[in-house]
CSV table of C-alpha atoms in Angstrom, one decimal:
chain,number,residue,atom,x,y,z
A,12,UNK,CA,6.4,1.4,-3.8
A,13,UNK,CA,3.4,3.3,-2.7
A,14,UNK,CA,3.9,7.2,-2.1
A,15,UNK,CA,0.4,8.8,-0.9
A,16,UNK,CA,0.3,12.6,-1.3
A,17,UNK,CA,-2.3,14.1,0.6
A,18,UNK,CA,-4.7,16.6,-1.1
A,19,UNK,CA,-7.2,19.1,-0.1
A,20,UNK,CA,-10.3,19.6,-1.5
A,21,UNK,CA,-10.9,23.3,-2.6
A,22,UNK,CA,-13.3,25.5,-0.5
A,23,UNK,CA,-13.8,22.9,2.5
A,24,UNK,CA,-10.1,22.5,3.0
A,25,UNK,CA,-9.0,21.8,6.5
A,26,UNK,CA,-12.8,21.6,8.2
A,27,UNK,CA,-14.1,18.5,10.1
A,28,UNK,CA,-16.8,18.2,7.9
A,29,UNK,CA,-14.9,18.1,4.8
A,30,UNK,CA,-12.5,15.5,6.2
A,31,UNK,CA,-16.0,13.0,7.2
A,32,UNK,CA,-17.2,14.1,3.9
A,33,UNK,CA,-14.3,12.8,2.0
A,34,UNK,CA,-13.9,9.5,4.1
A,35,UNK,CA,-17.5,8.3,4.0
A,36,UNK,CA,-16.3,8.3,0.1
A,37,UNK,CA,-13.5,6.8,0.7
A,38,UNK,CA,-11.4,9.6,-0.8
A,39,UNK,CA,-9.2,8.6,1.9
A,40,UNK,CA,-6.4,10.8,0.6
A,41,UNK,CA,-8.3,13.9,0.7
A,42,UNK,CA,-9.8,13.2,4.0
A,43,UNK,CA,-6.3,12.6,5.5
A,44,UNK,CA,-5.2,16.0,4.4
A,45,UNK,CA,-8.6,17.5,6.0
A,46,UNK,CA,-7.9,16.1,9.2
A,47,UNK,CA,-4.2,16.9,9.4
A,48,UNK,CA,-5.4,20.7,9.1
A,49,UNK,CA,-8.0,19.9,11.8
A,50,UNK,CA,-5.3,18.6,14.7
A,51,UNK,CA,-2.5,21.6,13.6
A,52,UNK,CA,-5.4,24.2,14.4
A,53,UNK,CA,-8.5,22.7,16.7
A,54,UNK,CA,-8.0,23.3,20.7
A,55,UNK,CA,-10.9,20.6,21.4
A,56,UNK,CA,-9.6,17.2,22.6
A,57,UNK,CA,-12.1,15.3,21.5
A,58,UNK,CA,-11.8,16.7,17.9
A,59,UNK,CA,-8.1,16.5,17.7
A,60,UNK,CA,-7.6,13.0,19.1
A,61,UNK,CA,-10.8,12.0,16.0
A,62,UNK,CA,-8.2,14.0,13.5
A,63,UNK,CA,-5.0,12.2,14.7
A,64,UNK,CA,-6.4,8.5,14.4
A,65,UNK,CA,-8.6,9.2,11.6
A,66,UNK,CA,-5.1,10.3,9.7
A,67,UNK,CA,-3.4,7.1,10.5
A,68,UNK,CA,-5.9,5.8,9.4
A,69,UNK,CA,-6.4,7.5,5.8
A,70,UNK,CA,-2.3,6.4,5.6
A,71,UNK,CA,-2.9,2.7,6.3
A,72,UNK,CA,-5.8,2.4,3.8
A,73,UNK,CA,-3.7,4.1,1.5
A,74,UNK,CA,-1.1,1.9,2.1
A,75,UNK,CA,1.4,4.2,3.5
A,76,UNK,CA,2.9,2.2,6.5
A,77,UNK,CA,5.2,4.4,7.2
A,78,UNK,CA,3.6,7.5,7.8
A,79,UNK,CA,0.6,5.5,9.1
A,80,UNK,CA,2.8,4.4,11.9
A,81,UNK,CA,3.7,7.9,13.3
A,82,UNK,CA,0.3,9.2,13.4
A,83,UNK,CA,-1.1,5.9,15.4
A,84,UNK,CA,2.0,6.2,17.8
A,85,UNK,CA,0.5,10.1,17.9
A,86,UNK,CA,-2.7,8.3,18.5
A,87,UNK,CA,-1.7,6.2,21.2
A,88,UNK,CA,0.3,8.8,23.2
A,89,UNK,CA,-2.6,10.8,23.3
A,90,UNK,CA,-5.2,7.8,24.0
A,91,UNK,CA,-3.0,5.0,25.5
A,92,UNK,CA,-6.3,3.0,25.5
A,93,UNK,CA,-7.2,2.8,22.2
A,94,UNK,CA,-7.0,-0.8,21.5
A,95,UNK,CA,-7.7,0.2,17.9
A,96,UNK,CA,-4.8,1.9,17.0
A,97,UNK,CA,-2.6,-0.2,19.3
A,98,UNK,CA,-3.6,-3.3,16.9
A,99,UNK,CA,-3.2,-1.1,14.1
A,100,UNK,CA,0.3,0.1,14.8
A,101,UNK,CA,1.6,-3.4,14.9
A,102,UNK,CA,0.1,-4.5,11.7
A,103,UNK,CA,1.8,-1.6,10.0
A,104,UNK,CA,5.3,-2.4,11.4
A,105,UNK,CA,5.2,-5.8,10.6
A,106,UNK,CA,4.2,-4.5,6.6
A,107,UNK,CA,7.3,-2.9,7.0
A,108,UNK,CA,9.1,-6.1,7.7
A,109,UNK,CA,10.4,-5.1,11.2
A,110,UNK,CA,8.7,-8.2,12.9
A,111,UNK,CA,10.8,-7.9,16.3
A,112,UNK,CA,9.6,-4.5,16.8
A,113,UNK,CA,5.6,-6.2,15.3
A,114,UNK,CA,5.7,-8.9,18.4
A,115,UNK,CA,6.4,-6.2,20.9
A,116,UNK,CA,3.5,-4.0,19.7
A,117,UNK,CA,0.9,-7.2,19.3
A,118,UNK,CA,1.8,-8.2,23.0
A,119,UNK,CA,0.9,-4.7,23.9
A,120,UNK,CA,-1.9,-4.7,22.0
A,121,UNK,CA,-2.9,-7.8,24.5
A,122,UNK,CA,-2.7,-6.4,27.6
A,123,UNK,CA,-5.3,-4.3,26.4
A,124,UNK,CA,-7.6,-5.9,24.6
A,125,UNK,CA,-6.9,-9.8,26.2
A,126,UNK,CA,-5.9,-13.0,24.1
A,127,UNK,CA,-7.3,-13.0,20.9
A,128,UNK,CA,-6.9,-15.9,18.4
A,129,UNK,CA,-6.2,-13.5,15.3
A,130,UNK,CA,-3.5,-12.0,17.3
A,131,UNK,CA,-2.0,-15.5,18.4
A,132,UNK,CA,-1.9,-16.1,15.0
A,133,UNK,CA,0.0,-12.7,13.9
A,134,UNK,CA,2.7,-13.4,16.1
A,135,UNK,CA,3.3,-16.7,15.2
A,136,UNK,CA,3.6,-15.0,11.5
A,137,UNK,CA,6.0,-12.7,12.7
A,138,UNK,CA,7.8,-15.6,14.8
A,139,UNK,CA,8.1,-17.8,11.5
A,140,UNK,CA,9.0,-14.3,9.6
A,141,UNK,CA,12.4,-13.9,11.8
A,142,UNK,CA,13.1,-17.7,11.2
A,143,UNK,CA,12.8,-17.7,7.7
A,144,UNK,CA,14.5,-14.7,6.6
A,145,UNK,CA,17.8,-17.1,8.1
A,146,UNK,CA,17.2,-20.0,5.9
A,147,UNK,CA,18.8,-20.4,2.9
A,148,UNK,CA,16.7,-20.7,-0.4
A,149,UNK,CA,17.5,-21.5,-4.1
A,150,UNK,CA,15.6,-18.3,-5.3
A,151,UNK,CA,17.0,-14.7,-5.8
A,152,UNK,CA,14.9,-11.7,-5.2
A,153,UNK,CA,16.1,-9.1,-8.0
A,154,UNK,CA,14.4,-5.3,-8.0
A,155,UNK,CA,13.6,-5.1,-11.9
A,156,UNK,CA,14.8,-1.1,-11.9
A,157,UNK,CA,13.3,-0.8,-15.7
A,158,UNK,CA,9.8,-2.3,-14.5
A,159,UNK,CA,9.8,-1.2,-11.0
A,160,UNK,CA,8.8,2.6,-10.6
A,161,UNK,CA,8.1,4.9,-7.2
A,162,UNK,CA,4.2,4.7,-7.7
A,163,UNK,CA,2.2,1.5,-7.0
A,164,UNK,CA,3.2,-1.5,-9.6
A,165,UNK,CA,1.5,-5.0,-8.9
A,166,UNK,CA,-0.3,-7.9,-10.0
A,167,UNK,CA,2.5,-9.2,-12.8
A,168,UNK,CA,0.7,-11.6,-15.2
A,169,UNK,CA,3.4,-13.7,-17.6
A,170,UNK,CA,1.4,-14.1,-21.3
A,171,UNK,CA,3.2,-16.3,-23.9
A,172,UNK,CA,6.4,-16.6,-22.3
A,173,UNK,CA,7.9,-13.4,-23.9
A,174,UNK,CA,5.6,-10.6,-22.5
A,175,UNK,CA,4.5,-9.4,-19.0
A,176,UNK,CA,1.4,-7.4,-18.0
A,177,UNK,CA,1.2,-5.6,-14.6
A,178,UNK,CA,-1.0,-3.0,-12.9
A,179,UNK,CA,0.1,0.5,-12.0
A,180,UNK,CA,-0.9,3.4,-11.1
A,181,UNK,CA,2.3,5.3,-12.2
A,182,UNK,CA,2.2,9.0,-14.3
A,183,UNK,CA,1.5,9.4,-18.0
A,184,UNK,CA,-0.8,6.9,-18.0
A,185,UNK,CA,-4.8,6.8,-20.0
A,186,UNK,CA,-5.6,9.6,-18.1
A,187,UNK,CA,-3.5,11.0,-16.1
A,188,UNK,CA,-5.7,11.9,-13.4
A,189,UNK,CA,-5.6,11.1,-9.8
A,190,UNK,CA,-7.6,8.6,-7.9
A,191,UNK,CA,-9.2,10.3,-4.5
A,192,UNK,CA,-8.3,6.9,-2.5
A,193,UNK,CA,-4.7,7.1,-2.6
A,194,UNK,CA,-3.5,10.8,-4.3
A,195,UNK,CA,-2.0,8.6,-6.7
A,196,UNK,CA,-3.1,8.4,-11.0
A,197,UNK,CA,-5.4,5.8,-11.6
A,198,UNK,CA,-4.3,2.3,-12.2
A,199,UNK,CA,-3.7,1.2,-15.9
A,200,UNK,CA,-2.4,-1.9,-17.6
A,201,UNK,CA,0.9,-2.2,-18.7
A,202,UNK,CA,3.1,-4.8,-21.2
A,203,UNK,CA,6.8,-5.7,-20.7
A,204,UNK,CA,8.4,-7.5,-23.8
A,205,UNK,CA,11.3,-9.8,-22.9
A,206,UNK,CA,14.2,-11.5,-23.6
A,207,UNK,CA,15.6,-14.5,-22.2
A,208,UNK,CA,18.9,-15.9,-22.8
A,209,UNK,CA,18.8,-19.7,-24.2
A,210,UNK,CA,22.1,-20.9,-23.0
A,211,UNK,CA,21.4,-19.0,-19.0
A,212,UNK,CA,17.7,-18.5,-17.8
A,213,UNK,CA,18.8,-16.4,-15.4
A,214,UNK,CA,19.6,-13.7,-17.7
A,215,UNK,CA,16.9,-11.6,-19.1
A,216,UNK,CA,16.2,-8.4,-20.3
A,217,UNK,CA,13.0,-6.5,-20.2
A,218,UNK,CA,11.7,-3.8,-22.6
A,219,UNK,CA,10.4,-0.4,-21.5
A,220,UNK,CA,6.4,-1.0,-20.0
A,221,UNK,CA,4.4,0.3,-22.3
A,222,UNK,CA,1.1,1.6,-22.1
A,223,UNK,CA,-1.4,-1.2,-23.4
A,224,UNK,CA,-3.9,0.4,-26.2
A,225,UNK,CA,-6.1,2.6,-24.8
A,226,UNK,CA,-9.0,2.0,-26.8
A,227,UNK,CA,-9.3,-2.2,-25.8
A,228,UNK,CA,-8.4,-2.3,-22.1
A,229,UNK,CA,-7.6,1.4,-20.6
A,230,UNK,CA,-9.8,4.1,-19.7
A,231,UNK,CA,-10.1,7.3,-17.3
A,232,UNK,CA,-10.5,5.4,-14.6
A,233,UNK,CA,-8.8,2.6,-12.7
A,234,UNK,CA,-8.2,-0.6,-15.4
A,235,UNK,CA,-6.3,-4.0,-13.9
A,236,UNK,CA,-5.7,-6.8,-13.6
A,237,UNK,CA,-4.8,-8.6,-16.6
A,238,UNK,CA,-5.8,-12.5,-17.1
A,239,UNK,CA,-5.3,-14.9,-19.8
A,240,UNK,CA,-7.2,-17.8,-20.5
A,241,UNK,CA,-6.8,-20.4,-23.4
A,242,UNK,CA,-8.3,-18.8,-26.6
């Protein structure tokens, strides 16, 4: 689970300039908090309608969909014609999984900017979404609680059957820092021993992640993913 907390960035805080500054960067997280301050205090239209899409925006590339969402419905209220945001507020309801309410939002997106392959294609996605989450399947979808934390974990990598190796970006990791992109630490590389019961595959048990020596594979800065090969 991703959780993007905004911050400012010391004497600049809350200026236009700052908030450009920060996402020509792409320190989309402290940008997003510049332009927030911008639309609570600017009177000029043009200015707060930039700050209000340029925050959704800062959300969806830190891959916040849900907060992303309100600020390009914000968007839109203020600039129904924004084709931009329109498109963009569909594809963060449908990363949310709420395809219905995704096909209403591409169609709308269509009246405005006119049939569009890509588009034809999302919808189908979301079409095929609602059709398969009805089908029965032999596979279970389990939330590994002792793996699974509220920061961003990903890219799982199985190594000799008994371990696992993932990316995260969770707290007390090499350095402890955060990443300007997403307010978050920056990513490290993580191990999971495990246990699997001979007589019932199903049942295994996973060690604590721990933090994979620093020294060999983790830094100050953002380390993953892990591959294997043969040797």
């Amino acid at each position: 689970m991703v959780v993007a907390t905004f911050v400012a960035c010391g004497a600049k805080k809350g200026s236009m300039q700052a908030a450009r500054e920060a996402l020509q960067k792409k320190e989309f997280a402290v940008a997003g908090e510049n332009y927030k301050a911008v639309y609570s205090k600017t009177k000029n239209k043009d200015e707060k309608n930039e700050a209000c899409f340029q925050t959704a925006e800062c959300y969806y590339m830190a891959n916040d969909m849900k907060n992303a969402e309100g600020w390009y419905k914000k968007t839109i209220k203020a600039d129904s014609k924004n084709t931009e945001a329109q498109y963009k507020l569909a594809e963060t309801i449908k990363a949310q999984g709420r395809f219905t309410d995704a096909i209403i939002e591409y169609n709308n997106y269509k009246k405005l900017a006119g049939a569009e392959k890509n588009v034809d294609d999302k919808l189908r996605g979301c079409e095929l979404a609602l059709k398969w989450k009805n089908e029965k399947t032999r596979y279970k979808v389990e939330n590994v609680k002792s793996i699974n934390s509220k920061w961003s974990d990903f890219a799982p990598m199985y190594y000799k059957k008994d371990q696992l190796y993932f990316t995260s970006d969770r707290e007390k990791g090499a350095s402890n820092k955060s990443y300007g992109w997403t307010a978050n630490f920056f990513t490290d590389v993580y191990k999971v021993r495990l246990k699997i019961d001979k007589r019932n595959h199903n049942n295994i048990k996973y060690e604590t992640p721990a933090l994979v020596d620093k020294d060999k594979v983790n830094s100050n800065f953002n380390d993953g993913s892990a591959a294997f090969d043969s040797r």
